[in-house]
mmCIF file of C-alpha atoms in Angstrom:
data_model
loop_
_atom_site.group_PDB
_atom_site.id
_atom_site.type_symbol
_atom_site.label_atom_id
_atom_site.label_comp_id
_atom_site.label_asym_id
_atom_site.label_seq_id
_atom_site.Cartn_x
_atom_site.Cartn_y
_atom_site.Cartn_z
ATOM 1 C CA SER S 1 -24.458 41.002 44.360
ATOM 2 C CA VAL S 2 -23.065 38.445 46.799
ATOM 3 C CA ALA S 3 -24.195 40.584 49.733
ATOM 4 C CA GLU S 4 -27.760 40.432 48.440
ATOM 5 C CA ILE S 5 -27.535 36.648 48.042
ATOM 6 C CA ARG S 6 -26.342 36.416 51.633
ATOM 7 C CA ALA S 7 -29.184 38.664 52.859
ATOM 8 C CA GLY S 8 -31.761 36.662 50.897
ATOM 9 C CA PHE S 9 -30.408 33.378 52.244
ATOM 10 C CA ALA S 10 -30.242 34.630 55.830
ATOM 11 C CA ALA S 11 -33.966 35.386 55.635
ATOM 12 C CA ILE S 12 -34.862 31.739 54.864
ATOM 13 C CA LYS S 13 -31.874 29.765 56.170
ATOM 14 C CA ALA S 14 -33.633 28.326 59.239
ATOM 15 C CA ASN S 15 -36.684 27.366 57.186
ATOM 16 C CA ILE S 16 -34.629 25.657 54.478
ATOM 17 C CA GLN S 17 -32.253 23.836 56.824
ATOM 18 C CA ALA S 18 -35.237 22.571 58.851
ATOM 19 C CA ARG S 19 -36.437 20.810 55.695
ATOM 20 C CA ASP S 20 -33.202 18.815 55.436
ATOM 21 C CA PRO S 21 -33.561 15.625 57.530
ATOM 22 C CA ILE S 22 -30.219 14.115 56.511
ATOM 23 C CA ARG S 23 -27.684 15.601 58.901
ATOM 24 C CA THR S 24 -24.899 13.153 58.248
ATOM 25 C CA HIS S 25 -24.381 14.035 54.622
ATOM 26 C CA SER S 26 -22.921 17.118 52.953
ATOM 27 C CA ILE S 27 -23.057 18.067 49.286
ATOM 28 C CA LEU S 28 -20.314 20.712 49.281
ATOM 29 C CA SER S 29 -18.039 19.595 52.126
ATOM 30 C CA HIS S 30 -17.807 15.838 51.624
ATOM 31 C CA PRO S 31 -15.195 14.363 51.756
ATOM 32 C CA ARG S 32 -13.078 17.507 51.859
ATOM 33 C CA SER S 33 -13.999 21.087 52.613
ATOM 34 C CA LEU S 34 -14.066 23.715 49.904
ATOM 35 C CA HIS S 35 -11.398 25.468 51.922
ATOM 36 C CA LYS S 36 -8.894 22.839 50.789
ATOM 37 C CA VAL S 37 -9.211 23.937 47.156
ATOM 38 C CA LYS S 38 -6.034 25.521 45.767
ATOM 39 C CA SER S 39 -6.298 29.259 45.064
ATOM 40 C CA SER S 40 -5.556 28.705 41.390
ATOM 41 C CA ASP S 41 -8.639 26.513 41.115
ATOM 42 C CA ARG S 42 -11.023 28.755 43.035
ATOM 43 C CA CYS S 43 -12.417 30.719 40.141
ATOM 44 C CA CYS S 44 -13.178 27.536 38.227
ATOM 45 C CA ILE S 45 -14.873 25.850 41.186
ATOM 46 C CA THR S 46 -16.926 28.973 41.838
ATOM 47 C CA HIS S 47 -18.017 29.103 38.230
ATOM 48 C CA HIS S 48 -18.947 25.415 38.277
ATOM 49 C CA LEU S 49 -20.879 25.818 41.509
ATOM 50 C CA PHE S 50 -22.866 28.780 40.212
ATOM 51 C CA ASP S 51 -23.815 26.695 37.157
ATOM 52 C CA PHE S 52 -24.706 23.821 39.496
ATOM 53 C CA TYR S 53 -27.050 25.935 41.606
ATOM 54 C CA VAL S 54 -28.694 27.601 38.595
ATOM 55 C CA ASP S 55 -29.050 24.490 36.462
ATOM 56 C CA LYS S 56 -29.770 21.852 39.097
ATOM 57 C CA VAL S 57 -30.655 23.194 42.522
ATOM 58 C CA PHE S 58 -33.073 26.137 42.528
ATOM 59 C CA LYS S 59 -35.684 24.569 40.272
ATOM 60 C CA HIS S 60 -36.239 21.738 42.739
ATOM 61 C CA CYS S 61 -36.643 24.002 45.761
ATOM 62 C CA LYS S 62 -40.256 25.104 45.354
ATOM 63 C CA THR S 63 -42.059 25.207 48.714
ATOM 64 C CA GLU S 64 -45.589 25.788 49.920
ATOM 65 C CA ASP S 65 -44.438 29.034 51.503
ATOM 66 C CA SER S 66 -44.857 32.081 49.231
ATOM 67 C CA TYR S 67 -42.313 34.148 51.169
ATOM 68 C CA VAL S 68 -39.675 31.408 50.918
ATOM 69 C CA ASN S 69 -40.371 31.005 47.198
ATOM 70 C CA ARG S 70 -39.884 34.751 46.658
ATOM 71 C CA LYS S 71 -36.571 34.691 48.487
ATOM 72 C CA ILE S 72 -35.414 31.668 46.476
ATOM 73 C CA SER S 73 -36.323 33.580 43.320
ATOM 74 C CA SER S 74 -34.320 36.554 44.576
ATOM 75 C CA ILE S 75 -31.288 34.337 45.249
ATOM 76 C CA ALA S 76 -31.614 32.532 41.919
ATOM 77 C CA ASN S 77 -31.819 35.779 39.954
ATOM 78 C CA SER S 78 -28.874 37.217 41.882
ATOM 79 C CA PHE S 79 -26.937 34.053 40.988
ATOM 80 C CA LEU S 80 -27.568 34.811 37.331
ATOM 81 C CA SER S 81 -26.153 38.312 37.548
ATOM 82 C CA VAL S 82 -23.113 37.228 39.611
ATOM 83 C CA ARG S 83 -22.550 34.341 37.215
ATOM 84 C CA ARG S 84 -22.521 36.824 34.367
ATOM 85 C CA LYS S 85 -19.607 38.619 36.018
ATOM 86 C CA LEU S 86 -17.839 35.290 36.599
ATOM 87 C CA GLY S 87 -18.388 34.547 32.943
ATOM 88 C CA GLN S 88 -16.353 37.618 32.099
ATOM 89 C CA CYS S 89 -13.394 36.146 34.065
ATOM 90 C CA HIS S 90 -13.868 32.896 32.181
ATOM 91 C CA GLU S 91 -13.740 34.675 28.854
ATOM 92 C CA GLN S 92 -10.565 36.493 29.816
ATOM 93 C CA ASN S 93 -8.977 33.107 30.656
ATOM 94 C CA GLN S 94 -8.589 33.989 34.313
ATOM 95 C CA CYS S 95 -10.543 30.974 35.398
ATOM 96 C CA MET S 96 -8.467 27.915 34.539
ATOM 97 C CA CYS S 97 -9.836 24.508 35.572
ATOM 98 C CA GLY S 98 -7.129 22.247 37.006
ATOM 99 C CA GLN S 99 -7.288 18.577 37.856
ATOM 100 C CA GLU S 100 -8.215 19.264 41.462
ATOM 101 C CA SER S 101 -11.226 21.450 40.725
ATOM 102 C CA THR S 102 -12.510 18.968 38.169
ATOM 103 C CA GLU S 103 -12.231 16.180 40.758
ATOM 104 C CA LYS S 104 -13.800 18.303 43.484
ATOM 105 C CA PHE S 105 -16.744 19.231 41.304
ATOM 106 C CA LYS S 106 -17.259 15.594 40.249
ATOM 107 C CA GLN S 107 -17.435 14.717 43.956
ATOM 108 C CA ILE S 108 -20.046 17.413 44.568
ATOM 109 C CA LEU S 109 -22.173 16.073 41.723
ATOM 110 C CA ALA S 110 -21.804 12.525 43.078
ATOM 111 C CA ASN S 111 -22.907 13.724 46.535
ATOM 112 C CA TYR S 112 -25.875 15.445 44.912
ATOM 113 C CA GLU S 113 -26.917 12.472 42.813
ATOM 114 C CA GLY S 114 -26.605 10.203 45.850
ATOM 115 C CA LEU S 115 -29.871 11.626 47.203
ATOM 116 C CA ASN S 116 -33.336 11.989 45.742
ATOM 117 C CA VAL S 117 -33.517 15.216 43.788
ATOM 118 C CA THR S 118 -35.693 17.247 46.168
ATOM 119 C CA SER S 119 -33.654 16.311 49.237
ATOM 120 C CA ALA S 120 -30.441 16.961 47.350
ATOM 121 C CA ALA S 121 -31.661 20.355 46.112
ATOM 122 C CA MET S 122 -32.941 21.445 49.524
ATOM 123 C CA LYS S 123 -29.699 20.293 51.181
ATOM 124 C CA SER S 124 -27.619 22.166 48.613
ATOM 125 C CA LEU S 125 -29.668 25.300 49.168
ATOM 126 C CA GLY S 126 -29.247 24.864 52.918
ATOM 127 C CA GLU S 127 -25.469 24.733 52.416
ATOM 128 C CA LEU S 128 -25.375 28.070 50.578
ATOM 129 C CA ASP S 129 -23.673 29.726 53.527
ATOM 130 C CA ILE S 130 -20.800 27.254 53.163
ATOM 131 C CA LEU S 131 -20.329 28.467 49.590
ATOM 132 C CA LEU S 132 -20.746 32.142 50.496
ATOM 133 C CA ASP S 133 -18.317 31.923 53.438
ATOM 134 C CA TRP S 134 -15.753 30.160 51.252
ATOM 135 C CA MET S 135 -16.174 32.763 48.479
ATOM 136 C CA GLU S 136 -15.795 35.609 50.962
ATOM 137 C CA LYS S 137 -12.678 34.083 52.536
ATOM 138 C CA SER S 138 -11.034 33.447 49.219
ATOM 139 C CA ARG S 139 -11.670 36.896 47.819
ATOM 140 C CA ASP T 1 -70.544 37.018 33.010
ATOM 141 C CA ALA T 2 -68.567 39.429 30.807
ATOM 142 C CA LEU T 3 -64.837 39.244 31.448
ATOM 143 C CA LEU T 4 -63.365 42.168 33.338
ATOM 144 C CA PRO T 5 -61.048 44.400 31.292
ATOM 145 C CA ALA T 6 -57.369 43.872 32.140
ATOM 146 C CA PRO T 7 -55.584 46.693 33.982
ATOM 147 C CA GLN T 8 -53.969 49.222 31.629
ATOM 148 C CA ASN T 9 -51.132 51.775 31.751
ATOM 149 C CA ILE T 10 -48.966 49.455 33.823
ATOM 150 C CA SER T 11 -45.681 51.165 34.574
ATOM 151 C CA ILE T 12 -42.856 51.312 37.077
ATOM 152 C CA LEU T 13 -41.702 54.242 39.153
ATOM 153 C CA SER T 14 -38.155 53.548 40.313
ATOM 154 C CA THR T 15 -36.106 56.024 42.290
ATOM 155 C CA ASN T 16 -33.051 55.309 44.441
ATOM 156 C CA MET T 17 -33.524 51.547 44.221
ATOM 157 C CA LYS T 18 -37.133 51.706 45.427
ATOM 158 C CA HIS T 19 -39.426 50.270 42.793
ATOM 159 C CA PHE T 20 -43.211 50.678 42.539
ATOM 160 C CA LEU T 21 -45.602 49.160 40.038
ATOM 161 C CA THR T 22 -48.597 51.340 39.160
ATOM 162 C CA TRP T 23 -51.602 50.912 36.874
ATOM 163 C CA SER T 24 -54.865 52.590 35.963
ATOM 164 C CA PRO T 25 -57.931 51.517 37.938
ATOM 165 C CA VAL T 26 -60.490 49.279 36.276
ATOM 166 C CA ILE T 27 -63.831 51.011 36.884
ATOM 167 C CA ILE T 28 -67.158 49.133 36.821
ATOM 168 C CA GLN T 29 -70.105 50.925 38.409
ATOM 169 C CA GLY T 30 -71.082 49.447 41.765
ATOM 170 C CA GLU T 31 -68.159 46.983 41.862
ATOM 171 C CA THR T 32 -65.224 46.908 44.274
ATOM 172 C CA MET T 33 -62.200 46.113 42.170
ATOM 173 C CA ARG T 34 -59.275 44.188 43.639
ATOM 174 C CA TYR T 35 -55.897 43.647 42.026
ATOM 175 C CA SER T 36 -53.139 41.023 42.227
ATOM 176 C CA VAL T 37 -49.527 41.349 41.105
ATOM 177 C CA GLU T 38 -47.020 38.720 40.010
ATOM 178 C CA PHE T 39 -43.374 38.937 38.901
ATOM 179 C CA GLN T 40 -41.042 36.817 36.797
ATOM 180 C CA GLY T 41 -37.272 37.198 36.878
ATOM 181 C CA GLU T 42 -34.785 36.122 34.248
ATOM 182 C CA TYR T 43 -34.300 32.911 36.245
ATOM 183 C CA GLU T 44 -37.985 32.036 36.038
ATOM 184 C CA ARG T 45 -38.069 32.788 32.324
ATOM 185 C CA GLU T 46 -34.928 30.855 31.423
ATOM 186 C CA TYR T 47 -34.819 28.005 33.981
ATOM 187 C CA ALA T 48 -38.236 27.594 35.608
ATOM 188 C CA ASN T 49 -40.668 27.179 32.727
ATOM 189 C CA GLU T 50 -41.538 30.889 32.577
ATOM 190 C CA SER T 51 -43.221 30.586 35.961
ATOM 191 C CA TRP T 52 -44.687 33.607 37.746
ATOM 192 C CA ILE T 53 -44.442 34.381 41.439
ATOM 193 C CA PRO T 54 -47.247 36.146 43.333
ATOM 194 C CA ILE T 55 -46.444 39.069 45.614
ATOM 195 C CA SER T 56 -48.516 38.353 48.682
ATOM 196 C CA GLU T 57 -48.530 41.965 49.881
ATOM 197 C CA CYS T 58 -50.213 42.855 46.574
ATOM 198 C CA SER T 59 -52.773 40.073 46.361
ATOM 199 C CA LEU T 60 -56.414 41.248 46.094
ATOM 200 C CA ILE T 61 -55.583 44.846 47.019
ATOM 201 C CA THR T 62 -57.883 47.760 46.213
ATOM 202 C CA GLY T 63 -55.068 50.252 45.564
ATOM 203 C CA THR T 64 -53.326 50.665 42.210
ATOM 204 C CA VAL T 65 -49.734 50.771 43.494
ATOM 205 C CA CYS T 66 -47.522 47.867 44.601
ATOM 206 C CA ASN T 67 -44.099 48.156 46.238
ATOM 207 C CA ILE T 68 -42.031 45.558 44.386
ATOM 208 C CA THR T 69 -38.660 46.591 45.829
ATOM 209 C CA GLU T 70 -38.244 43.460 47.932
ATOM 210 C CA ASP T 71 -38.716 41.187 44.917
ATOM 211 C CA ILE T 72 -36.682 43.166 42.368
ATOM 212 C CA SER T 73 -33.537 42.170 44.209
ATOM 213 C CA ALA T 74 -31.155 41.231 41.407
ATOM 214 C CA THR T 75 -29.725 43.133 38.467
ATOM 215 C CA VAL T 76 -31.585 41.108 35.861
ATOM 216 C CA ALA T 77 -34.632 41.810 33.696
ATOM 217 C CA TYR T 78 -38.010 41.322 35.357
ATOM 218 C CA ASN T 79 -41.476 40.924 33.914
ATOM 219 C CA LEU T 80 -44.516 42.099 35.880
ATOM 220 C CA ARG T 81 -48.247 41.627 35.509
ATOM 221 C CA VAL T 82 -51.510 42.679 37.200
ATOM 222 C CA ARG T 83 -55.038 41.380 37.004
ATOM 223 C CA ALA T 84 -58.378 42.559 38.420
ATOM 224 C CA ASP T 85 -61.024 40.710 40.392
ATOM 225 C CA ALA T 86 -64.585 41.835 41.203
ATOM 226 C CA GLY T 87 -66.681 39.318 43.042
ATOM 227 C CA ALA T 88 -66.543 36.129 41.011
ATOM 228 C CA ARG T 89 -65.356 37.902 37.896
ATOM 229 C CA ARG T 90 -61.687 38.067 36.927
ATOM 230 C CA SER T 91 -59.747 39.877 34.197
ATOM 231 C CA GLU T 92 -56.946 38.674 31.998
ATOM 232 C CA TRP T 93 -53.437 39.644 33.073
ATOM 233 C CA GLY T 94 -52.201 43.052 32.059
ATOM 234 C CA THR T 95 -48.446 42.854 31.549
ATOM 235 C CA LEU T 96 -45.822 45.587 31.843
ATOM 236 C CA LYS T 97 -44.695 46.744 28.425
ATOM 237 C CA GLY T 98 -41.062 45.695 28.206
ATOM 238 C CA LEU T 99 -38.948 44.250 30.983
ATOM 239 C CA PHE T 100 -37.694 46.159 34.001
ATOM 240 C CA ASN T 101 -34.106 46.085 35.204
ATOM 241 C CA ARG T 102 -33.216 47.991 38.346
ATOM 242 C CA ILE T 103 -30.128 49.272 36.609
ATOM 243 C CA THR T 104 -32.441 51.957 35.189
ATOM 244 C CA THR T 105 -33.496 53.303 38.582
ATOM 245 C CA SER T 106 -33.092 57.073 38.813
ATOM 246 C CA LEU T 107 -30.522 58.131 41.386
ATOM 247 C CA THR T 108 -31.006 61.505 43.023
ATOM 248 C CA PRO T 109 -28.219 63.505 44.667
ATOM 249 C CA PRO T 110 -27.977 62.763 48.400
ATOM 250 C CA VAL T 111 -29.478 65.043 51.019
ATOM 251 C CA LEU T 112 -26.742 66.187 53.360
ATOM 252 C CA LYS T 113 -26.140 68.693 56.098
ATOM 253 C CA VAL T 114 -22.700 70.124 56.640
ATOM 254 C CA ILE T 115 -21.841 71.052 60.221
ATOM 255 C CA ALA T 116 -19.037 73.149 61.621
ATOM 256 C CA ASP T 117 -18.587 71.860 65.166
ATOM 257 C CA GLY T 118 -15.913 74.165 66.513
ATOM 258 C CA TYR T 119 -12.878 73.311 64.385
ATOM 259 C CA HIS T 120 -14.398 70.052 63.134
ATOM 260 C CA LEU T 121 -15.964 69.697 59.690
ATOM 261 C CA LEU T 122 -18.782 67.139 59.857
ATOM 262 C CA VAL T 123 -21.397 65.938 57.386
ATOM 263 C CA ASP T 124 -24.731 64.356 58.198
ATOM 264 C CA LEU T 125 -25.821 62.065 55.330
ATOM 265 C CA GLU T 126 -29.338 60.764 54.730
ATOM 266 C CA ASP T 127 -29.578 56.994 55.258
ATOM 267 C CA MET T 128 -30.744 55.656 51.894
ATOM 268 C CA GLY T 129 -30.475 51.959 52.684
ATOM 269 C CA PRO T 130 -27.798 49.259 52.539
ATOM 270 C CA ALA T 131 -27.358 49.460 48.771
ATOM 271 C CA PHE T 132 -25.975 53.015 48.971
ATOM 272 C CA GLN T 133 -22.444 54.304 49.458
ATOM 273 C CA PHE T 134 -21.422 57.980 49.348
ATOM 274 C CA LEU T 135 -18.498 59.829 47.820
ATOM 275 C CA VAL T 136 -17.977 63.031 49.783
ATOM 276 C CA LEU T 137 -15.741 65.808 48.375
ATOM 277 C CA TYR T 138 -14.535 68.641 50.617
ATOM 278 C CA TRP T 139 -12.113 71.514 50.295
ATOM 279 C CA LYS T 140 -11.063 74.757 51.880
ATOM 280 C CA LYS T 141 -12.639 77.705 50.097
ATOM 281 C CA GLY T 142 -10.132 79.232 47.748
ATOM 282 C CA GLN T 143 -8.209 75.996 47.463
ATOM 283 C CA GLU T 144 -10.483 74.330 44.926
ATOM 284 C CA ARG T 145 -7.508 72.475 43.470
ATOM 285 C CA ARG T 146 -6.916 70.608 46.711
ATOM 286 C CA VAL T 147 -10.184 68.739 46.932
ATOM 287 C CA GLN T 148 -10.182 65.816 49.345
ATOM 288 C CA GLN T 149 -12.556 62.884 49.255
ATOM 289 C CA LYS T 150 -14.015 60.337 51.601
ATOM 290 C CA VAL T 151 -15.988 57.188 50.700
ATOM 291 C CA VAL T 152 -18.727 56.436 53.210
ATOM 292 C CA LYS T 153 -19.869 52.815 52.875
ATOM 293 C CA GLU T 154 -22.362 52.833 55.716
ATOM 294 C CA VAL T 155 -24.290 55.706 57.189
ATOM 295 C CA ARG T 156 -24.435 55.197 60.928
ATOM 296 C CA SER T 157 -23.967 58.696 62.265
ATOM 297 C CA VAL T 158 -22.419 62.016 61.475
ATOM 298 C CA VAL T 159 -19.191 61.656 59.490
ATOM 299 C CA HIS T 160 -16.064 63.546 60.532
ATOM 300 C CA LEU T 161 -14.305 64.967 57.486
ATOM 301 C CA ASP T 162 -11.529 67.226 58.692
ATOM 302 C CA THR T 163 -10.161 69.579 61.303
ATOM 303 C CA MET T 164 -10.534 73.159 60.085
ATOM 304 C CA GLU T 165 -8.359 76.208 60.428
ATOM 305 C CA ALA T 166 -9.851 78.929 62.612
ATOM 306 C CA GLY T 167 -12.217 81.242 60.751
ATOM 307 C CA ALA T 168 -11.746 79.498 57.408
ATOM 308 C CA ASP T 169 -14.595 78.471 55.081
ATOM 309 C CA TYR T 170 -14.930 74.863 53.990
ATOM 310 C CA CYS T 171 -17.185 73.451 51.275
ATOM 311 C CA VAL T 172 -18.670 69.991 50.786
ATOM 312 C CA ARG T 173 -20.639 68.144 48.135
ATOM 313 C CA ALA T 174 -21.488 64.460 47.680
ATOM 314 C CA GLN T 175 -22.891 61.829 45.350
ATOM 315 C CA THR T 176 -24.289 58.354 45.965
ATOM 316 C CA TYR T 177 -22.870 55.126 44.509
ATOM 317 C CA VAL T 178 -24.802 51.856 44.169
ATOM 318 C CA GLU T 179 -22.435 48.917 43.782
ATOM 319 C CA ALA T 180 -25.196 46.474 42.786
ATOM 320 C CA ILE T 181 -25.813 48.423 39.585
ATOM 321 C CA ASN T 182 -22.406 50.163 39.399
ATOM 322 C CA ARG T 183 -23.894 53.612 39.001
ATOM 323 C CA SER T 184 -23.585 56.983 40.750
ATOM 324 C CA SER T 185 -25.984 59.886 41.244
ATOM 325 C CA SER T 186 -25.113 63.417 40.206
ATOM 326 C CA PHE T 187 -23.487 65.579 42.870
ATOM 327 C CA SER T 188 -25.473 67.436 45.480
ATOM 328 C CA GLN T 189 -25.400 71.205 45.768
ATOM 329 C CA THR T 190 -22.227 72.492 47.424
ATOM 330 C CA GLN T 191 -22.629 73.549 51.038
ATOM 331 C CA CYS T 192 -20.054 75.727 52.839
ATOM 332 C CA VAL T 193 -19.536 76.454 56.536
ATOM 333 C CA ARG T 194 -17.129 78.579 58.567
ATOM 334 C CA ALA T 195 -14.906 77.303 61.340
ATOM 335 C CA GLN T 196 -15.092 79.097 64.673
ATOM 336 C CA GLY T 197 -12.430 81.523 65.723
ATOM 337 C CA ASP T 198 -10.790 84.446 64.057
ATOM 338 C CA LYS T 199 -8.838 84.185 60.849
ATOM 339 C CA SER T 200 -6.345 86.824 62.049
ATOM 340 C CA MET T 201 -5.153 84.434 64.727
ATOM 341 C CA TRP T 202 -3.121 82.682 62.018
ATOM 342 C CA LEU T 203 -1.450 85.913 60.876
ATOM 343 C CA VAL T 204 0.278 86.594 64.239
#
């Protein structure tokens, strides 16, 4: 559940964000915050972002710290089960992708690919609270 | 050096979202056996080259039980394995037969204590952890058709249910609900209490 993702992230947030040296760059919030996304596009962006984290981010976040690795595993597996529920919305056509969400997601991918993969993955993981806060607010 | 036999009879005991891995001891005369446990979630199987993750609290332990609750923290299928070490010798991994999903945890009815505090009907619920909510049903004895309910999302203290009529009997029962797996326990036994005061007061 999202609450469990938040609890897992809270346990390692300081550790993960300390590994991100690039303070001037954001993956999720550049150039415009997620909060600017229209409500009709939210489900689609959320679905895209869950795919993004599962397919691209978590696998490049292995650390030397066993506890951190276990928490990342916990978050990644929780993402899979939440994504499954999102998938059900997608199947029932309640998750339409408009022009804006497609553009926003392209921007996020461009931000991600603008860094080397480990830095990009660690930064994305460090920005998980941005995603969680946005999801909670737009519920 | 002959290889150590792998641990056998690996199984999971899971009750109320607390999950324990157990196995049979590997017994070699004169040797102190130590065991290590690793887990693999659906994510590791599907997206991380079937990698395994060690549980540090259960690395080189002498016991044959490991609390895996902290790591089984998503509603997906998990694989688990155990191996034995004795001195320089090491066994193959023994792997849990079948995958484990916490959705199969057994949920027991909640322990509760119903309190009549003067005219107030209270219930004291056992704190079972953040994953648990409670559905509490309560009614005035004899009015079983007018059952009321209260959902308790967090157990912090005693829960106030209702203000009672003097001398009347009130009954309560409850069940747990776990949102993460979308399942409920069976209901607890019904408990009834009597409000203070005299029933006849109401007949005047």
